[in-house]
mmCIF file of C-alpha atoms in Angstrom:
data_model
loop_
_atom_site.group_PDB
_atom_site.id
_atom_site.type_symbol
_atom_site.label_atom_id
_atom_site.label_comp_id
_atom_site.label_asym_id
_atom_site.label_seq_id
_atom_site.Cartn_x
_atom_site.Cartn_y
_atom_site.Cartn_z
ATOM 1 C CA ILE K 20 1.610 -8.810 -2.547
ATOM 2 C CA PHE K 21 2.367 -11.847 0.179
ATOM 3 C CA LYS K 22 1.386 -15.379 -0.596
ATOM 4 C CA SER K 23 2.759 -16.984 3.589
ATOM 5 C CA MET K 24 0.895 -16.151 6.729
ATOM 6 C CA GLU K 25 2.851 -17.903 9.177
ATOM 7 C CA SER K 26 2.558 -14.833 10.859
ATOM 8 C CA PRO K 27 0.685 -11.309 10.937
ATOM 9 C CA SER K 28 4.152 -9.208 11.730
ATOM 10 C CA ALA K 29 6.011 -11.312 9.441
ATOM 11 C CA ALA K 30 3.701 -10.450 6.521
ATOM 12 C CA ALA K 31 2.929 -6.865 7.619
ATOM 13 C CA GLU K 32 6.904 -6.045 6.778
ATOM 14 C CA GLN K 33 6.673 -7.986 3.315
ATOM 15 C CA LEU K 34 3.909 -5.412 2.420
ATOM 16 C CA ALA K 35 4.070 -1.607 0.323
ATOM 17 C CA PRO K 36 1.794 -0.004 3.223
ATOM 18 C CA ASN K 37 -0.755 1.792 1.467
ATOM 19 C CA THR K 38 -0.351 5.529 0.883
ATOM 20 C CA TYR K 39 -3.424 6.223 -1.181
ATOM 21 C CA TYR K 40 -6.444 8.077 -0.174
ATOM 22 C CA ILE K 41 -10.356 7.654 -1.815
ATOM 23 C CA THR K 42 -12.926 10.038 -1.965
ATOM 24 C CA VAL K 43 -16.444 8.404 -2.904
ATOM 25 C CA SER K 44 -19.266 11.629 -3.878
ATOM 26 C CA GLY K 45 -22.397 12.132 -5.795
ATOM 27 C CA SER K 46 -23.506 8.656 -4.537
ATOM 28 C CA GLY K 47 -28.003 8.072 -3.707
ATOM 29 C CA THR K 48 -26.443 6.615 -0.125
ATOM 30 C CA PRO K 49 -24.892 9.612 1.557
ATOM 31 C CA GLU K 50 -23.291 7.679 4.339
ATOM 32 C CA CYS K 51 -20.987 6.512 1.630
ATOM 33 C CA ASP K 52 -20.181 9.530 0.441
ATOM 34 C CA GLY K 53 -16.705 10.995 1.763
ATOM 35 C CA LEU K 54 -12.842 10.591 2.344
ATOM 36 C CA TYR K 55 -11.571 7.037 3.115
ATOM 37 C CA VAL K 56 -8.487 6.751 4.384
ATOM 38 C CA PRO K 57 -5.822 3.422 4.898
ATOM 39 C CA SER K 58 -7.548 1.015 6.885
ATOM 40 C CA MET K 59 -6.487 0.003 10.331
ATOM 41 C CA ALA K 60 -7.950 -3.264 10.710
ATOM 42 C CA PRO K 61 -6.336 -5.265 13.553
ATOM 43 C CA ALA K 62 -3.998 -7.864 11.778
ATOM 44 C CA ASP K 63 -5.508 -10.564 13.760
ATOM 45 C CA VAL K 64 -8.861 -10.283 12.102
ATOM 46 C CA VAL K 65 -9.639 -12.968 9.275
ATOM 47 C CA SER K 66 -12.283 -12.065 6.348
ATOM 48 C CA ASP K 67 -14.921 -14.754 5.103
ATOM 49 C CA SER K 68 -12.417 -15.803 2.260
ATOM 50 C CA GLY K 69 -9.827 -16.724 5.124
ATOM 51 C CA THR K 70 -6.849 -14.280 4.779
ATOM 52 C CA LYS K 71 -5.707 -11.901 7.856
ATOM 53 C CA SER K 72 -5.547 -8.353 7.780
ATOM 54 C CA ASN K 73 -3.277 -6.075 7.881
ATOM 55 C CA PRO K 74 -2.566 -2.734 8.703
ATOM 56 C CA GLY K 75 -3.326 -1.240 4.771
ATOM 57 C CA TYR K 76 -4.789 -4.239 3.974
ATOM 58 C CA TRP K 77 -7.905 -6.590 3.614
ATOM 59 C CA ASN K 78 -7.803 -9.634 1.844
ATOM 60 C CA GLY K 79 -4.253 -9.356 1.036
ATOM 61 C CA ARG K 80 -5.117 -6.066 -0.815
ATOM 62 C CA PHE K 81 -5.494 -2.333 -0.310
ATOM 63 C CA ALA K 82 -8.818 -1.033 1.830
ATOM 64 C CA TRP K 83 -9.545 1.818 3.159
ATOM 65 C CA ASP K 84 -11.891 3.444 6.148
ATOM 66 C CA ARG K 85 -13.900 6.027 6.636
ATOM 67 C CA SER K 86 -11.647 8.908 7.726
ATOM 68 C CA ASP K 87 -14.509 9.799 10.247
ATOM 69 C CA GLY K 88 -13.699 7.314 12.146
ATOM 70 C CA ARG K 89 -16.905 5.322 11.933
ATOM 71 C CA ALA K 90 -17.060 1.900 10.663
ATOM 72 C CA ALA K 91 -19.253 -1.324 10.939
ATOM 73 C CA LEU K 92 -18.264 -4.360 12.771
ATOM 74 C CA ARG K 93 -18.339 -8.098 12.175
ATOM 75 C CA ASN K 94 -17.752 -10.605 14.926
ATOM 76 C CA GLY K 95 -17.144 -7.416 17.026
ATOM 77 C CA LYS K 96 -14.141 -6.007 14.874
ATOM 78 C CA PRO K 97 -14.342 -2.786 12.661
ATOM 79 C CA ASN K 98 -14.269 -3.603 8.867
ATOM 80 C CA PRO K 99 -13.162 -1.745 5.948
ATOM 81 C CA SER K 100 -15.457 -0.064 4.576
ATOM 82 C CA LEU K 101 -13.922 0.216 0.843
ATOM 83 C CA SER K 102 -12.254 -2.935 0.117
ATOM 84 C CA TYR K 103 -11.720 -6.178 -2.436
ATOM 85 C CA SER K 104 -13.691 -9.401 -1.943
ATOM 86 C CA ASN K 105 -11.861 -12.443 -3.431
ATOM 87 C CA SER K 106 -14.763 -14.327 -2.829
ATOM 88 C CA TYR K 107 -16.916 -12.182 -5.502
ATOM 89 C CA LYS K 108 -13.946 -11.028 -7.226
ATOM 90 C CA ALA K 109 -14.922 -7.402 -6.565
ATOM 91 C CA TRP K 110 -14.389 -3.920 -5.208
ATOM 92 C CA ARG K 111 -17.016 -2.828 -2.838
ATOM 93 C CA ILE K 112 -17.754 0.084 -0.316
ATOM 94 C CA ALA K 113 -19.879 -0.906 2.596
ATOM 95 C CA ARG K 114 -22.673 1.113 4.483
ATOM 96 C CA LEU K 115 -22.148 2.143 7.915
ATOM 97 C CA ASP K 116 -24.480 -0.934 9.051
ATOM 98 C CA GLY K 117 -21.822 -2.958 7.226
ATOM 99 C CA HIS K 118 -24.313 -3.898 4.117
ATOM 100 C CA LEU K 119 -22.619 -3.653 0.462
ATOM 101 C CA ALA K 120 -23.831 -0.579 -1.458
ATOM 102 C CA TYR K 121 -21.849 -0.706 -4.621
ATOM 103 C CA THR K 122 -19.790 -2.747 -5.909
ATOM 104 C CA ILE K 123 -17.333 -2.933 -9.601
ATOM 105 C CA VAL K 124 -16.102 -6.805 -10.223
ATOM 106 C CA THR K 125 -13.089 -6.693 -11.322
ATOM 107 C CA ASP K 126 -9.583 -7.920 -10.583
ATOM 108 C CA THR K 127 -7.443 -4.681 -10.925
ATOM 109 C CA ASP K 128 -4.829 -3.616 -8.066
ATOM 110 C CA LEU K 129 -6.918 -0.529 -7.102
ATOM 111 C CA PRO K 130 -10.504 0.431 -6.781
ATOM 112 C CA PRO K 131 -11.409 2.098 -10.524
ATOM 113 C CA THR K 132 -11.558 5.570 -11.236
ATOM 114 C CA ASP K 133 -12.572 5.718 -14.480
ATOM 115 C CA THR K 134 -15.302 2.948 -14.575
ATOM 116 C CA PRO K 135 -19.093 3.466 -13.463
ATOM 117 C CA TRP K 136 -19.510 0.615 -10.061
ATOM 118 C CA ASP K 137 -23.013 -0.710 -9.665
ATOM 119 C CA VAL K 138 -25.640 -0.520 -7.124
ATOM 120 C CA TYR K 139 -25.272 -3.271 -4.657
ATOM 121 C CA ARG K 140 -28.408 -4.678 -2.704
ATOM 122 C CA LYS K 141 -28.205 -1.562 -0.107
ATOM 123 C CA GLY K 142 -27.260 1.190 -1.920
ATOM 124 C CA GLU K 143 -29.388 3.063 -3.588
ATOM 125 C CA ALA K 144 -28.914 4.768 -6.969
ATOM 126 C CA PRO K 145 -26.764 6.446 -8.619
ATOM 127 C CA ALA K 146 -23.669 5.063 -7.925
ATOM 128 C CA PRO K 147 -21.044 7.114 -6.985
ATOM 129 C CA THR K 148 -17.951 9.051 -8.138
ATOM 130 C CA ILE K 149 -14.384 7.434 -6.807
ATOM 131 C CA VAL K 150 -11.479 9.596 -7.304
ATOM 132 C CA LEU K 151 -8.241 8.111 -6.012
ATOM 133 C CA HIS K 152 -5.350 10.709 -4.163
ATOM 134 C CA HIS K 153 -1.514 9.862 -3.797
ATOM 135 C CA GLN K 154 -1.933 11.473 -0.529
ATOM 136 C CA ASP K 155 -3.871 12.770 2.243
ATOM 137 C CA PRO K 156 -5.724 15.836 0.218
ATOM 138 C CA ARG K 157 -7.400 17.337 3.349
ATOM 139 C CA PRO K 158 -5.783 20.906 3.743
ATOM 140 C CA ARG K 159 -2.910 20.966 6.882
ATOM 141 C CA VAL K 160 -3.211 23.520 9.452
ATOM 142 C CA VAL K 161 0.468 24.528 10.921
ATOM 143 C CA PHE K 162 0.026 27.191 14.537
ATOM 144 C CA VAL K 163 2.875 28.997 14.692
ATOM 145 C CA LEU K 164 3.335 30.890 17.725
ATOM 146 C CA GLY K 165 5.600 32.704 19.909
ATOM 147 C CA GLY K 166 5.890 35.515 21.726
ATOM 148 C CA PRO K 167 6.084 39.542 20.079
ATOM 149 C CA GLY K 168 10.263 39.554 18.106
ATOM 150 C CA ALA K 169 10.499 35.610 18.170
ATOM 151 C CA GLY K 170 10.207 35.367 14.642
ATOM 152 C CA LYS K 171 6.441 33.665 13.556
ATOM 153 C CA GLY K 172 6.258 36.621 10.734
ATOM 154 C CA THR K 173 9.204 35.682 8.446
ATOM 155 C CA MET K 174 8.937 32.125 9.387
ATOM 156 C CA CYS K 175 5.444 32.623 7.722
ATOM 157 C CA GLU K 176 6.887 34.829 4.902
ATOM 158 C CA LEU K 177 9.702 31.804 3.911
ATOM 159 C CA ALA K 178 7.000 29.093 3.873
ATOM 160 C CA GLN K 179 4.172 31.398 1.660
ATOM 161 C CA GLN K 180 7.950 31.739 -0.180
ATOM 162 C CA GLN K 181 9.271 28.439 -0.476
ATOM 163 C CA LEU K 182 6.501 25.981 0.276
ATOM 164 C CA GLY K 183 3.567 28.158 -1.195
ATOM 165 C CA TRP K 184 1.753 27.942 2.450
ATOM 166 C CA GLY K 185 -1.121 30.114 2.107
ATOM 167 C CA HIS K 186 -0.588 32.499 5.584
ATOM 168 C CA LEU K 187 -3.539 34.401 7.969
ATOM 169 C CA SER K 188 -1.954 36.206 10.563
ATOM 170 C CA ALA K 189 -4.476 36.426 13.747
ATOM 171 C CA GLY K 190 -2.935 39.628 14.820
ATOM 172 C CA ASP K 191 -3.377 41.251 11.076
ATOM 173 C CA LEU K 192 -7.439 40.114 11.246
ATOM 174 C CA LEU K 193 -8.015 40.835 14.758
ATOM 175 C CA ARG K 194 -6.758 44.771 13.857
ATOM 176 C CA ALA K 195 -7.839 44.683 10.674
ATOM 177 C CA GLU K 196 -11.620 43.702 12.844
ATOM 178 C CA ARG K 197 -10.956 46.525 14.901
ATOM 179 C CA SER K 198 -10.661 49.138 12.683
ATOM 180 C CA ARG K 199 -14.146 48.388 11.204
ATOM 181 C CA GLY K 200 -15.934 49.681 14.555
ATOM 182 C CA GLY K 201 -18.967 47.605 15.571
ATOM 183 C CA GLU K 202 -19.726 45.150 18.453
ATOM 184 C CA ARG K 203 -16.777 43.044 17.568
ATOM 185 C CA ALA K 204 -14.346 46.003 17.889
ATOM 186 C CA ASP K 205 -15.638 46.373 21.051
ATOM 187 C CA LEU K 206 -15.239 42.894 21.843
ATOM 188 C CA ILE K 207 -11.299 43.065 20.712
ATOM 189 C CA ASN K 208 -11.111 46.649 22.793
ATOM 190 C CA SER K 209 -12.389 44.814 25.640
ATOM 191 C CA ILE K 210 -9.644 42.362 25.760
#
């Protein structure tokens, strides 16, 4: 964390990137549930405490946006949905309208995952459960494309063996469906 704010770009160079992802679940305010990704708040936004934001940071600490891209606007600019308040010394989760729904008073570097959060003014009970991920928990999908004999099957077999990836062959799936017969088989045969 840095103390000097001469220029946002110089300050951003001193910050470790926020590579954490957070899952919020089980809250009484369903719009707060979901995956939160490192914040992309622009560097020219100033918080209530006067701290300039940087990508992945708000108020000098890690901050997160909703993964669906929806965010509350403050002065026409997006604010992180999960961030730390220097004024209240608390982590907080905001609703889509910008009102706070959940908070936890603590001075930890990351939002606590083992302590119950409090329901704030615009939140609904129960308070959510927070899970911190050290990498993006969303499944990765890789499409391997190529003509006949290009090595698609070989590459996928190697990815299965060496990387532990799953493999779904569109050709194998279509042939299996065609062999079952019925409307879908007729559709496959017509192509």
